Short mmCIF file of C-alpha atoms and ligand atoms in Angstrom, two decimals:
data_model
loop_
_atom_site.label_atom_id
_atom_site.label_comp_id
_atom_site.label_asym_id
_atom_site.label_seq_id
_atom_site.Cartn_x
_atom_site.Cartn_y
_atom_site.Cartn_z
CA UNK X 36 63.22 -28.44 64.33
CA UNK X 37 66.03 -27.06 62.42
CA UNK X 38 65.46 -25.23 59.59
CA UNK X 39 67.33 -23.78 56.40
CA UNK X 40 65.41 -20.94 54.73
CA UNK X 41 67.65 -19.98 51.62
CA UNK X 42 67.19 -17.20 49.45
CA UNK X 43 68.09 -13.32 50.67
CA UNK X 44 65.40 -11.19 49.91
CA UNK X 45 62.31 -9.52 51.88
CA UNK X 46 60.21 -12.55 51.71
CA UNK X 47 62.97 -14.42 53.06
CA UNK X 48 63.60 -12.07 56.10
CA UNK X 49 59.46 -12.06 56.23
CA UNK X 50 59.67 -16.15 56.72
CA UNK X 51 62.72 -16.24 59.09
CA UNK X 52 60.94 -13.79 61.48
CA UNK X 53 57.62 -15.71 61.18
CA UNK X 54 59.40 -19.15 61.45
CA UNK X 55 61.27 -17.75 64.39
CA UNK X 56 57.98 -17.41 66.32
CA UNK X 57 56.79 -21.19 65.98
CA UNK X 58 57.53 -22.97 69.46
CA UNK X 59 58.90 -26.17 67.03
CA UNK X 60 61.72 -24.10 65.97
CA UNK X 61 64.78 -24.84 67.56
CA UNK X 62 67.83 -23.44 64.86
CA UNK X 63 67.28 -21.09 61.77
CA UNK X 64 69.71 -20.79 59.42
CA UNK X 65 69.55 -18.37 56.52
CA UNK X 66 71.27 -19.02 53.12
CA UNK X 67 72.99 -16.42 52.58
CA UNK X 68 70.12 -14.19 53.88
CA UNK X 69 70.40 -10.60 54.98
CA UNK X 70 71.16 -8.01 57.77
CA UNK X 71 67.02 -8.66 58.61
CA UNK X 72 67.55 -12.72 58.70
CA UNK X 73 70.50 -12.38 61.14
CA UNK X 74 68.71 -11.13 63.96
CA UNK X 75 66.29 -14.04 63.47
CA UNK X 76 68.73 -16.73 63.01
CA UNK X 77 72.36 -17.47 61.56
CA UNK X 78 73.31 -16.42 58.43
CA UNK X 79 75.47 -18.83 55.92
CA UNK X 80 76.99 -17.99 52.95
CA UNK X 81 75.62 -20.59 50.71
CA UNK X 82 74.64 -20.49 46.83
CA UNK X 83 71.33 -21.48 46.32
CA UNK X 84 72.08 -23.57 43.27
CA UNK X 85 74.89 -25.38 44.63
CA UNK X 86 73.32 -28.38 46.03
CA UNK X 87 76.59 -30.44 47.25
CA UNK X 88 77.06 -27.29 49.59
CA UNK X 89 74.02 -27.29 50.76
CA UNK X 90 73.82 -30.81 51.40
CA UNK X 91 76.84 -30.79 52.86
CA UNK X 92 75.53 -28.24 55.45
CA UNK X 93 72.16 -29.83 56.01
CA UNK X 94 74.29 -32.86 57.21
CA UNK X 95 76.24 -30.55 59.55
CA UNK X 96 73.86 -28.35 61.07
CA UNK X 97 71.04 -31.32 61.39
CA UNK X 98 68.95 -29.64 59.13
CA UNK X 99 64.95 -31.32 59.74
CA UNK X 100 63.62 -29.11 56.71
CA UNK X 101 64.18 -26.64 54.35
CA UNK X 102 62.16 -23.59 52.82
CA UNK X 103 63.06 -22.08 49.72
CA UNK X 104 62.46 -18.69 49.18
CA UNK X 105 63.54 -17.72 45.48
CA UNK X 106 62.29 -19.84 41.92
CA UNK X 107 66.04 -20.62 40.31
CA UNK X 108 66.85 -23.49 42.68
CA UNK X 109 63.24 -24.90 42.17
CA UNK X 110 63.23 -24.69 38.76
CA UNK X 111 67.19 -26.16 38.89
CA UNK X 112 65.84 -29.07 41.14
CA UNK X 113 66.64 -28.78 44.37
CA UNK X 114 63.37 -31.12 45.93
CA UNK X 115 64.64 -33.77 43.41
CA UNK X 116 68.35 -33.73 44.43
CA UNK X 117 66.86 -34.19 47.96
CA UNK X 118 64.55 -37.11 47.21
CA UNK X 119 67.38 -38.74 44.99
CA UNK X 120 69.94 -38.61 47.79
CA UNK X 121 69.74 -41.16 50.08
CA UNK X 122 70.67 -39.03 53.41
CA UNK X 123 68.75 -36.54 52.56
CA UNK X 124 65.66 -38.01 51.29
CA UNK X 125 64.14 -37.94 54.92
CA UNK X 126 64.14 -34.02 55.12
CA UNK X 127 61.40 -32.55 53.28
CA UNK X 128 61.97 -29.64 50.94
CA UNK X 129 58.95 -26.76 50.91
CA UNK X 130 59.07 -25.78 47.11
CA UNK X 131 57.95 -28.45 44.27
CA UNK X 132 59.78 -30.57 42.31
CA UNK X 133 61.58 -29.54 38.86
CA UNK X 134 58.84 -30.59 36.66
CA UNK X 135 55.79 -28.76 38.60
CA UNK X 136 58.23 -25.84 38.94
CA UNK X 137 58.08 -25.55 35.25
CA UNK X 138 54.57 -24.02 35.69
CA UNK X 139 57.15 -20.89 36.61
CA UNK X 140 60.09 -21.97 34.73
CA UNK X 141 58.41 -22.29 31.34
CA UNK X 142 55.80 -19.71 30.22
CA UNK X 143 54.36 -22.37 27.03
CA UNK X 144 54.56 -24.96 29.83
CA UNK X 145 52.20 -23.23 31.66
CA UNK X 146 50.26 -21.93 28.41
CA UNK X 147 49.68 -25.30 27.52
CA UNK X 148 48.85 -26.56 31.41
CA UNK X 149 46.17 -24.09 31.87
CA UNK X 150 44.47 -24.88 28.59
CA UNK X 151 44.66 -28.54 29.08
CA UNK X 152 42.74 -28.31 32.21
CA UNK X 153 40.43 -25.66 31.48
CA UNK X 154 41.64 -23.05 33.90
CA UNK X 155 40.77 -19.04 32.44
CA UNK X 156 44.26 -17.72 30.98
CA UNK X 157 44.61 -15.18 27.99
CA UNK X 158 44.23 -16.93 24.42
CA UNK X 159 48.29 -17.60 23.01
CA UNK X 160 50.47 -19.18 21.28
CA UNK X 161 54.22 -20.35 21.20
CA UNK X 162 56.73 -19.35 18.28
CA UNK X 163 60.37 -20.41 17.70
CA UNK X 164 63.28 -19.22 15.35
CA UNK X 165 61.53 -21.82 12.56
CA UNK X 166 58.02 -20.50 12.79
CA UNK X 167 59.31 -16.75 13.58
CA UNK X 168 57.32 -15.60 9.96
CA UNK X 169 54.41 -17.24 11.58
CA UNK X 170 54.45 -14.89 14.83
CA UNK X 171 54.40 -12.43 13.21
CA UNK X 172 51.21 -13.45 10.82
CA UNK X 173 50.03 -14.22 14.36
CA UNK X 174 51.14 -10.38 15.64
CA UNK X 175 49.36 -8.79 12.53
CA UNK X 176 45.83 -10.88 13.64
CA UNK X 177 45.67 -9.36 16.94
CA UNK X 178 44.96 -6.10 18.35
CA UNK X 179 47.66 -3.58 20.23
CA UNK X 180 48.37 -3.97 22.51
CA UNK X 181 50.74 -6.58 21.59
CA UNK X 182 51.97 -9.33 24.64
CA UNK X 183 55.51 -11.13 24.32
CA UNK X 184 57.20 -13.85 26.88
CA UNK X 185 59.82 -15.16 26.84
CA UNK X 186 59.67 -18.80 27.46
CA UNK X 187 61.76 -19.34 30.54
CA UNK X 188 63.02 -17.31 33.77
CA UNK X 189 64.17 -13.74 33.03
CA UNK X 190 64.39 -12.60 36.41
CA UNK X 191 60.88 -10.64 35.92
CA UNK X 192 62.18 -8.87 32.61
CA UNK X 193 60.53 -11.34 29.86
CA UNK X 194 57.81 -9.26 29.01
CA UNK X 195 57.42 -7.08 26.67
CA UNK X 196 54.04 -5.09 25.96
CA UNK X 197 54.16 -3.06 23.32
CA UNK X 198 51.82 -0.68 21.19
CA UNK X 199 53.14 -0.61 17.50
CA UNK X 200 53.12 -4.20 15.24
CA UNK X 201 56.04 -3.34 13.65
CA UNK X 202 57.98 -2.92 16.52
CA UNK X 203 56.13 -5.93 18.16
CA UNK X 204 57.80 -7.97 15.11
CA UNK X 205 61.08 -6.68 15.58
CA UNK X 206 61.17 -7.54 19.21
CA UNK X 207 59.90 -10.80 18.67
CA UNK X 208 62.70 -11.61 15.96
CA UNK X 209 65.52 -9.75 18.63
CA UNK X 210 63.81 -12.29 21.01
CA UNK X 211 64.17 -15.32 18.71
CA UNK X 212 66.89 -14.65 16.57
CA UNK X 213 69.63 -12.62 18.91
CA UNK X 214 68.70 -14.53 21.99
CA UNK X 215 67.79 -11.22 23.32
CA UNK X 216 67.06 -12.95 26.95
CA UNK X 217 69.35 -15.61 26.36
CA UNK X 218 68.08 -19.33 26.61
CA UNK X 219 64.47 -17.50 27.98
CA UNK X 220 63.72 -16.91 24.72
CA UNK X 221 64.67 -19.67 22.55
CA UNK X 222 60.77 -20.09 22.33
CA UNK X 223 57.99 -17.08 22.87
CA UNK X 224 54.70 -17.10 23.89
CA UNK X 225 52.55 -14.48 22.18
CA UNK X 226 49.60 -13.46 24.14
CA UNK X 227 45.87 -11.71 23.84
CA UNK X 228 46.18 -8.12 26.25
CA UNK X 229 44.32 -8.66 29.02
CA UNK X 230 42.49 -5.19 30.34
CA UNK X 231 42.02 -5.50 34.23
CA UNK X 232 43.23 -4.82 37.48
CA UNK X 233 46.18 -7.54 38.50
CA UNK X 234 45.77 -9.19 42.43
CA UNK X 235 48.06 -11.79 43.40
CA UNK X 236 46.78 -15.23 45.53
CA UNK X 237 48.65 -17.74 47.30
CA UNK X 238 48.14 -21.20 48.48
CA UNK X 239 50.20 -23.33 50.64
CA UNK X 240 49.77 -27.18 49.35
CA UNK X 241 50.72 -30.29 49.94
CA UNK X 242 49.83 -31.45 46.42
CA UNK X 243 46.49 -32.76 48.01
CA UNK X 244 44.59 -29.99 50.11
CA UNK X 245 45.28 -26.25 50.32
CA UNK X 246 45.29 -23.20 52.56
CA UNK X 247 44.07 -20.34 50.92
CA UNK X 248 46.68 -17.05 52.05
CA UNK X 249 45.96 -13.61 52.44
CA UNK X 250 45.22 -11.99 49.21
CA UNK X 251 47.67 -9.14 48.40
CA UNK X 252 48.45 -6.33 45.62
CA UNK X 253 51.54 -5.72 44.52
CA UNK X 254 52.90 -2.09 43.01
CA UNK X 255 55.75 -3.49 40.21
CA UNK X 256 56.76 -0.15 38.59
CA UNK X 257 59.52 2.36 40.05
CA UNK X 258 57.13 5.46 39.55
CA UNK X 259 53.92 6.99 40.74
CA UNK X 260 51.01 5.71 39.30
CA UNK X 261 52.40 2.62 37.87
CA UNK X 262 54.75 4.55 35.39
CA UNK X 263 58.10 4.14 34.59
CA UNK X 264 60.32 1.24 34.67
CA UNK X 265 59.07 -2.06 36.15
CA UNK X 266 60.92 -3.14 39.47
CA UNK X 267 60.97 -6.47 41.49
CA UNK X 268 58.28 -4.81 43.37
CA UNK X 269 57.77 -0.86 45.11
CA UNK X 270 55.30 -2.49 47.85
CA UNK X 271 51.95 -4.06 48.60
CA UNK X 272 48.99 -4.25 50.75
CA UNK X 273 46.89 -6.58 51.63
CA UNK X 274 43.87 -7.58 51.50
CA UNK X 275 42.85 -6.53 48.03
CA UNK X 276 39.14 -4.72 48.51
CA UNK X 277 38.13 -5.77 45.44
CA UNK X 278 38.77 -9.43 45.88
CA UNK X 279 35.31 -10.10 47.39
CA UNK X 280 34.11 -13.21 48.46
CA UNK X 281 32.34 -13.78 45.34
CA UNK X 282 35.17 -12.89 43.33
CA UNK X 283 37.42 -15.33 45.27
CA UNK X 284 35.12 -18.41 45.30
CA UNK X 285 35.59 -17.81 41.74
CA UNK X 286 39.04 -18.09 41.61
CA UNK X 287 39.32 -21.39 43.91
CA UNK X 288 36.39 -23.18 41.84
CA UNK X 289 37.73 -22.38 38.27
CA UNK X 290 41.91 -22.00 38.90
CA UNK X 291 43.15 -22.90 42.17
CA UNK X 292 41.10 -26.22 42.57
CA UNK X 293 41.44 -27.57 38.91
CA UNK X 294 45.47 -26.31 39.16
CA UNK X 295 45.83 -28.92 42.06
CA UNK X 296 43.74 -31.51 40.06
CA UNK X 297 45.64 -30.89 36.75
CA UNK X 298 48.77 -31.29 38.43
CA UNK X 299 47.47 -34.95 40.17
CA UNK X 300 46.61 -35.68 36.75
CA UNK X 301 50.29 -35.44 35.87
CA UNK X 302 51.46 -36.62 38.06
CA UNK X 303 53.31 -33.56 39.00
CA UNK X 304 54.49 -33.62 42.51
CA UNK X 305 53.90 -30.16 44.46
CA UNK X 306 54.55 -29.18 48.06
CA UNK X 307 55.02 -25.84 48.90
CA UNK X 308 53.21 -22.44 48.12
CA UNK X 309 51.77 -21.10 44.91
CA UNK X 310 51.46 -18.58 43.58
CA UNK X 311 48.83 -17.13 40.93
CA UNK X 312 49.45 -13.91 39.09
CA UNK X 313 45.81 -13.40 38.29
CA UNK X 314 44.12 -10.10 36.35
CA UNK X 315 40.50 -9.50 37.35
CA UNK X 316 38.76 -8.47 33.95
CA UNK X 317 35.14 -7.18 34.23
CA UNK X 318 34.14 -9.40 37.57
CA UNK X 319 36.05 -12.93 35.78
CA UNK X 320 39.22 -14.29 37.14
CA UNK X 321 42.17 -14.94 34.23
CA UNK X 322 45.76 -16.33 35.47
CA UNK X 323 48.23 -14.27 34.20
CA UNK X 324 51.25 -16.15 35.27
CA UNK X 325 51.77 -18.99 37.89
CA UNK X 326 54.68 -18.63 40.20
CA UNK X 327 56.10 -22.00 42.12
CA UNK X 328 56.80 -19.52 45.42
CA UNK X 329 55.87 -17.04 47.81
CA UNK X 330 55.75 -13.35 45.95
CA UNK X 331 58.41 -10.97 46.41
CA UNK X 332 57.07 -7.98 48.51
CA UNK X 333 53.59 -9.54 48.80
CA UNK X 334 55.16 -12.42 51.57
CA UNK X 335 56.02 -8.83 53.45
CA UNK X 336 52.27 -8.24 54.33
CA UNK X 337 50.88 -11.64 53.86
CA UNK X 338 52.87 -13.19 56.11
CA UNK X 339 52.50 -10.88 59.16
CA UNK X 340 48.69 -11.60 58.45
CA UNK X 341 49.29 -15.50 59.36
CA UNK X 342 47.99 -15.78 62.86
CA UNK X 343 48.72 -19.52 62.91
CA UNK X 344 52.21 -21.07 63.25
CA UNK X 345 53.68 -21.19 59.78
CA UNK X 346 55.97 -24.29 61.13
CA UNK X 347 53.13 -26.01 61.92
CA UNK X 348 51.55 -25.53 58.61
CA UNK X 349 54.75 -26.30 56.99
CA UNK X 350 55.01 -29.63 58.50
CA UNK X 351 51.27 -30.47 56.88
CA UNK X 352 52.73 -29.58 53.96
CA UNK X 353 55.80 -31.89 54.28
CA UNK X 354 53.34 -34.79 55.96
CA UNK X 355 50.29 -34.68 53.49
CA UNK X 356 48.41 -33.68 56.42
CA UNK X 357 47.78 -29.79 55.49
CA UNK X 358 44.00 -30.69 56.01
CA UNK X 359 44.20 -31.26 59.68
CA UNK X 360 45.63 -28.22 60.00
CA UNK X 361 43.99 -24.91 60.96
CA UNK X 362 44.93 -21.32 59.32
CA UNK X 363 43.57 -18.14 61.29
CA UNK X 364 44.44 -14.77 59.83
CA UNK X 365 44.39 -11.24 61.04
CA UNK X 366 42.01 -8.98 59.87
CA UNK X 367 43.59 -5.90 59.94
CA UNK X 368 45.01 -4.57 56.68
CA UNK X 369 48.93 -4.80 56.02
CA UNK X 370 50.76 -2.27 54.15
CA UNK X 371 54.31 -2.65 52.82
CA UNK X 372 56.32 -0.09 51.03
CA UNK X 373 59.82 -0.90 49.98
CA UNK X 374 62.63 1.32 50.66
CA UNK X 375 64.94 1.53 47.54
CA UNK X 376 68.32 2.95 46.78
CA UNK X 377 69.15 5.60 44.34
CA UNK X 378 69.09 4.77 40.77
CA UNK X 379 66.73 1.77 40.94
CA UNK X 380 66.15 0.17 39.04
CA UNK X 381 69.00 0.92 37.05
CA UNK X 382 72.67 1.14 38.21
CA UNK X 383 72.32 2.07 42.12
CA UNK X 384 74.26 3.37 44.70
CA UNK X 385 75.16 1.21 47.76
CA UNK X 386 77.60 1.25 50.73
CA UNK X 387 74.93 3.81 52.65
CA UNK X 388 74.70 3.54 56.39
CA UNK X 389 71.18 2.98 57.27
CA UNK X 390 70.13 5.29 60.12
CA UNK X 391 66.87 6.09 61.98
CA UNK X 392 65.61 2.57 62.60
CA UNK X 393 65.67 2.70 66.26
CA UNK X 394 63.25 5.12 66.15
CA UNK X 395 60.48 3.14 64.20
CA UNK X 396 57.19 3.12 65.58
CA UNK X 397 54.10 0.58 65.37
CA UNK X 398 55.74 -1.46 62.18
CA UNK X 399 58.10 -4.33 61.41
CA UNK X 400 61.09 -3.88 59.38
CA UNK X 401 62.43 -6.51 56.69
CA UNK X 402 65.39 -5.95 55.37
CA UNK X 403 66.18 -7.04 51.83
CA UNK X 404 69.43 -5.45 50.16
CA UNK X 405 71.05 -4.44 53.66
CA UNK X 406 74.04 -6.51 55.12
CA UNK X 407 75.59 -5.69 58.42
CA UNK X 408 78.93 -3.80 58.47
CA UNK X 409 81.10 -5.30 61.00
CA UNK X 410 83.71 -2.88 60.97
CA UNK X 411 81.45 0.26 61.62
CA UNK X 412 79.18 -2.05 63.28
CA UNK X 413 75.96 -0.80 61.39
CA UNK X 414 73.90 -1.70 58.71
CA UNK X 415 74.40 -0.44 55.14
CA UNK X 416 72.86 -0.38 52.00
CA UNK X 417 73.92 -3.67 49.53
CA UNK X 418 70.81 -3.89 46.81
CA UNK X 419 68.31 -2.19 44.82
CA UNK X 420 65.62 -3.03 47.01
CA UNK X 421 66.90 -2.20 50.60
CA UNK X 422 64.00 -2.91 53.07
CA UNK X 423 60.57 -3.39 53.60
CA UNK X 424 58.79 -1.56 55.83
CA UNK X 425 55.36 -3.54 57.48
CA UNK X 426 52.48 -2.08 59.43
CA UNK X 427 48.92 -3.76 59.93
CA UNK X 428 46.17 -1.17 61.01
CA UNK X 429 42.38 -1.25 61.24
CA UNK X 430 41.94 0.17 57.59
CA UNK X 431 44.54 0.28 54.78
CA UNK X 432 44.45 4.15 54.89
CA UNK X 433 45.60 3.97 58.33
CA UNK X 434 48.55 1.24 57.33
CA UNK X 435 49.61 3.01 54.52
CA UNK X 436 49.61 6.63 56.28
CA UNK X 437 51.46 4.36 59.26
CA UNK X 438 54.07 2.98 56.66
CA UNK X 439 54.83 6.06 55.18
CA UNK X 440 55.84 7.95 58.39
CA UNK X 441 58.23 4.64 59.59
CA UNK X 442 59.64 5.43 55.46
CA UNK X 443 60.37 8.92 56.28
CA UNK X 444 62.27 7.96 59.95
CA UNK X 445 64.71 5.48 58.32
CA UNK X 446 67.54 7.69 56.85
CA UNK X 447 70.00 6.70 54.31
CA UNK X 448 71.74 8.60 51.21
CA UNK X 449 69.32 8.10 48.51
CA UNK X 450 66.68 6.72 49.68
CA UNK X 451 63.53 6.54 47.64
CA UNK X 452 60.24 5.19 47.81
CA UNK X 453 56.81 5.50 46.08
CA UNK X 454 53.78 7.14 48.39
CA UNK X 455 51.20 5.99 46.42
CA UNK X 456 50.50 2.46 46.91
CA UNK X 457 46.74 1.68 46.90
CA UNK X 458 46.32 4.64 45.02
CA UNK X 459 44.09 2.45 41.86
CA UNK X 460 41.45 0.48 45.27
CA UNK X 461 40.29 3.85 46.56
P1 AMP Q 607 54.64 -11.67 34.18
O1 AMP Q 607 56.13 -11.68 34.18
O2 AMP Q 607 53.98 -12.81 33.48
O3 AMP Q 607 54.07 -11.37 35.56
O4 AMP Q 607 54.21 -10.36 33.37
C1 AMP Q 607 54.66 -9.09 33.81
C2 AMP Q 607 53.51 -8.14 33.79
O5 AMP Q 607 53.04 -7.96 32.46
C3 AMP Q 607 52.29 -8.61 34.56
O6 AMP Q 607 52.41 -8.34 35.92
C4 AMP Q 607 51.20 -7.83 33.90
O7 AMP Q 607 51.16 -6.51 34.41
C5 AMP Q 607 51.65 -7.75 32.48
N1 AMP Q 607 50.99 -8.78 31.65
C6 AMP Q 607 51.41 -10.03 31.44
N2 AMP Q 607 50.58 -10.69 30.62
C7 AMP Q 607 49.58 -9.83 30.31
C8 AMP Q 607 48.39 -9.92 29.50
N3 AMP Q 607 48.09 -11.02 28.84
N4 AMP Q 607 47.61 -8.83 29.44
C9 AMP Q 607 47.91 -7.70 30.10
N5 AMP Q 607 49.02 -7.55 30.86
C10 AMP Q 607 49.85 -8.60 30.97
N1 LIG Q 608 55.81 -9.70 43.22
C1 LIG Q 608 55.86 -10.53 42.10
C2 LIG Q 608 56.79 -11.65 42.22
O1 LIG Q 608 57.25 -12.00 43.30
O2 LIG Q 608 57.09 -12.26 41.20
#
């Protein structure tokens, strides 16, 4: 098969090299993809919004199915431009269609989902510019701290947690009334604090059946001990310790099972992986956010943990025959810590040659904001978030002690990362 992975990230470089491995993969392209996804396959410099290209190119490079890494062109309707065309209605898109991605793409959508069908989410409700007097009525009958979303995508910025009502009210009116994340939050969900420990779980579907992935944990903020500014993600491990069995027949009897039935009930048409942003509170499951996609660095050590042949699986996914199809994983633990540039997440420097990497031991790399230089012929620095690095080990002290020294042998100006991960599952 030939297939188009778009998106540019981590996870992205994390499914090209896993996709690269399957025996039923002839090409891999990479849209526009990264220094990592070229040595896996070929690189194009495609916008993932801009279906006519893409189509255009899936016609060229006889393109039998494509994977999409990143939410925006899900959300934008990419698996319904594909089913509407009528060349490429035969090539199967891995990511739902528009109106399940709106279980990402709108926060009340999702509000109003979960409640519908009975699935454990924190208590809320949705405000607009006309009923802004009554958020705030709603603000002053909760305790701090105080939850705000804004409705749709904000690139992981939309949420606000905050401590003091009155400034709780003033956000929510900057929200409402300046647009203060544009279209996201022409409406706002308003939400009870949840006070847990956050794990995130992935299935792969093919709207029917499911294969449960490895669980991971994901470190969000730039700073030791979860403080400071929040990131698109420092590093995770997986599995999660405290994601016992117990714990996780839980969460497939009360969320991921009546998920899959509430979106049959609608009629909503999902292939491709899911993800649930969950918070454990006390020993109870509560879905904190769904995502319509693989997570963004959990894919880095859930993927490596897929034994089977993720092209294989794919193609249930695509066929409606995911239950035929067998997952084994690796037990050993995975530990990824991201490798960031200087500045992150704020304004950050880029351009730095990236040194040191032929001298990594025992680990896999993923690059993520890294492109290839082909004057200098090496690899420089081109994001926030620069690389990935990946080790699996017997015990997650042993990955994590394993990641860290591969950190310290890549060399570029700048480079930072956080040695902590795992610190809050001793
Ligand atoms: P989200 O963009 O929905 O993932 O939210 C960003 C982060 O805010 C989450 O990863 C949580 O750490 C936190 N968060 C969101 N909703 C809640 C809640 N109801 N209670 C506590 N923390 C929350
Ligand atoms: N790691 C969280 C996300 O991908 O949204």
């Amino acid at each position: 098969m030939n297939i188009l992975i778009l998106g540019s990230g981590g996870r992205e470089h994390a499914m090209a090299w896993k996709i690269a491995q399957s025996p039923n993969t002839s090409k891999i392209y990479i849209g526009p993809g990264n220094a990592g996804t070229a040595l896996v396959g070929t690189n194009t410099p495609i916008d993932t919004t801009d279906f006519d290209s893409i189509k255009t190119f899936v016609i060229e490079k006889e393109i039998d199915m494509v994977v999409v890494g990143p939410e925006v062109p899900l959300v934008e309707g990419i698996h319904d431009f594909f089913l509407q065309d009528q060349v490429l209605n035969t090539v199967p898109v891995i990511g739902p269609v528009s109106r399940a991605a709106q279980l990402e793409g709108s926060k009340d959508f999702a509000k109003n989902f979960m409640n519908k069908h009975g699935i454990p989410t924190a208590a809320s409700e949705t405000f607009q510019l006309e009923t802004l007097e009554k958020g705030k009525a709603f603000l002053e009958s909760l305790h701090p701290p105080y939850v705000l979303k804004a409705d749709g995508l904000a690139s992981g910025k939309g949420v606000l947690i905050l401590d003091n009502l009155n400034e709780a009210k003033s956000e929510l009116e900057s929200m409402l009334r300046d647009a203060r994340f544009g279209e996201a939050s022409t409406k706002v969900v308003i939400e009870e604090y949840l006070e847990g420990i956050e794990l995130s779980v992935f299935i792969l579907t093919d709207g029917v059946d499911y294969k449960l992935l490895p669980v991971a944990k994901d470190y969000k903020r730039i700073g030791e001990g979860d403080k400071g500014l929040n990131t698109g993600g420092m590093g995770s491990v997986s599995p999660v310790p405290f994601a016992t069995e117990s714990f996780m027949k839980k969460v497939e009897d009360r969320i991921i099972r009546p998920t899959l039935s509430g979106l049959q009930e609608e009629r909503l048409n999902y292939q491709g992986f899911l993800f649930f942003g969950l918070m454990k509170v006390g020993e109870e499951p509560y879905v904190i956010e769904y995502n319509c996609r693989m997570g963004d660095p959990e894919a880095e050590s859930v993927i490596p943990r897929i034994k089977s042949d993720l092209v294989d699986l794919l193609e249930g996914v695509a066929n409606g025959n995911l239950a035929e199809k067998k997952i084994e994983i690796d037990d050993r633990y995975a530990a990824s810590v991201v490798l960031v540039s200087e500045g992150y997440p704020g304004k950050y420097t880029t351009g730095k040659t990236i040194k040191g990497i032929n001298n990594l031991n025992n680990c896999i790399l993923f690059y993520a904001g890294a492109s290839n230089d082909i004057s200098s012929d090496s690899v420089k620095t081109s994001g926030g978030r620069v690389m990935a690095i990946t080790t699996l080990n017997d015990s997650m002290d042993e990955a994590l002690k394993n990641a860290y020294a591969n950190a310290e042998i890549v060399d570029f100006e700048g480079k930072y990362f956080r040695k902590d991960l795992g610190f809050d599952l001793k």
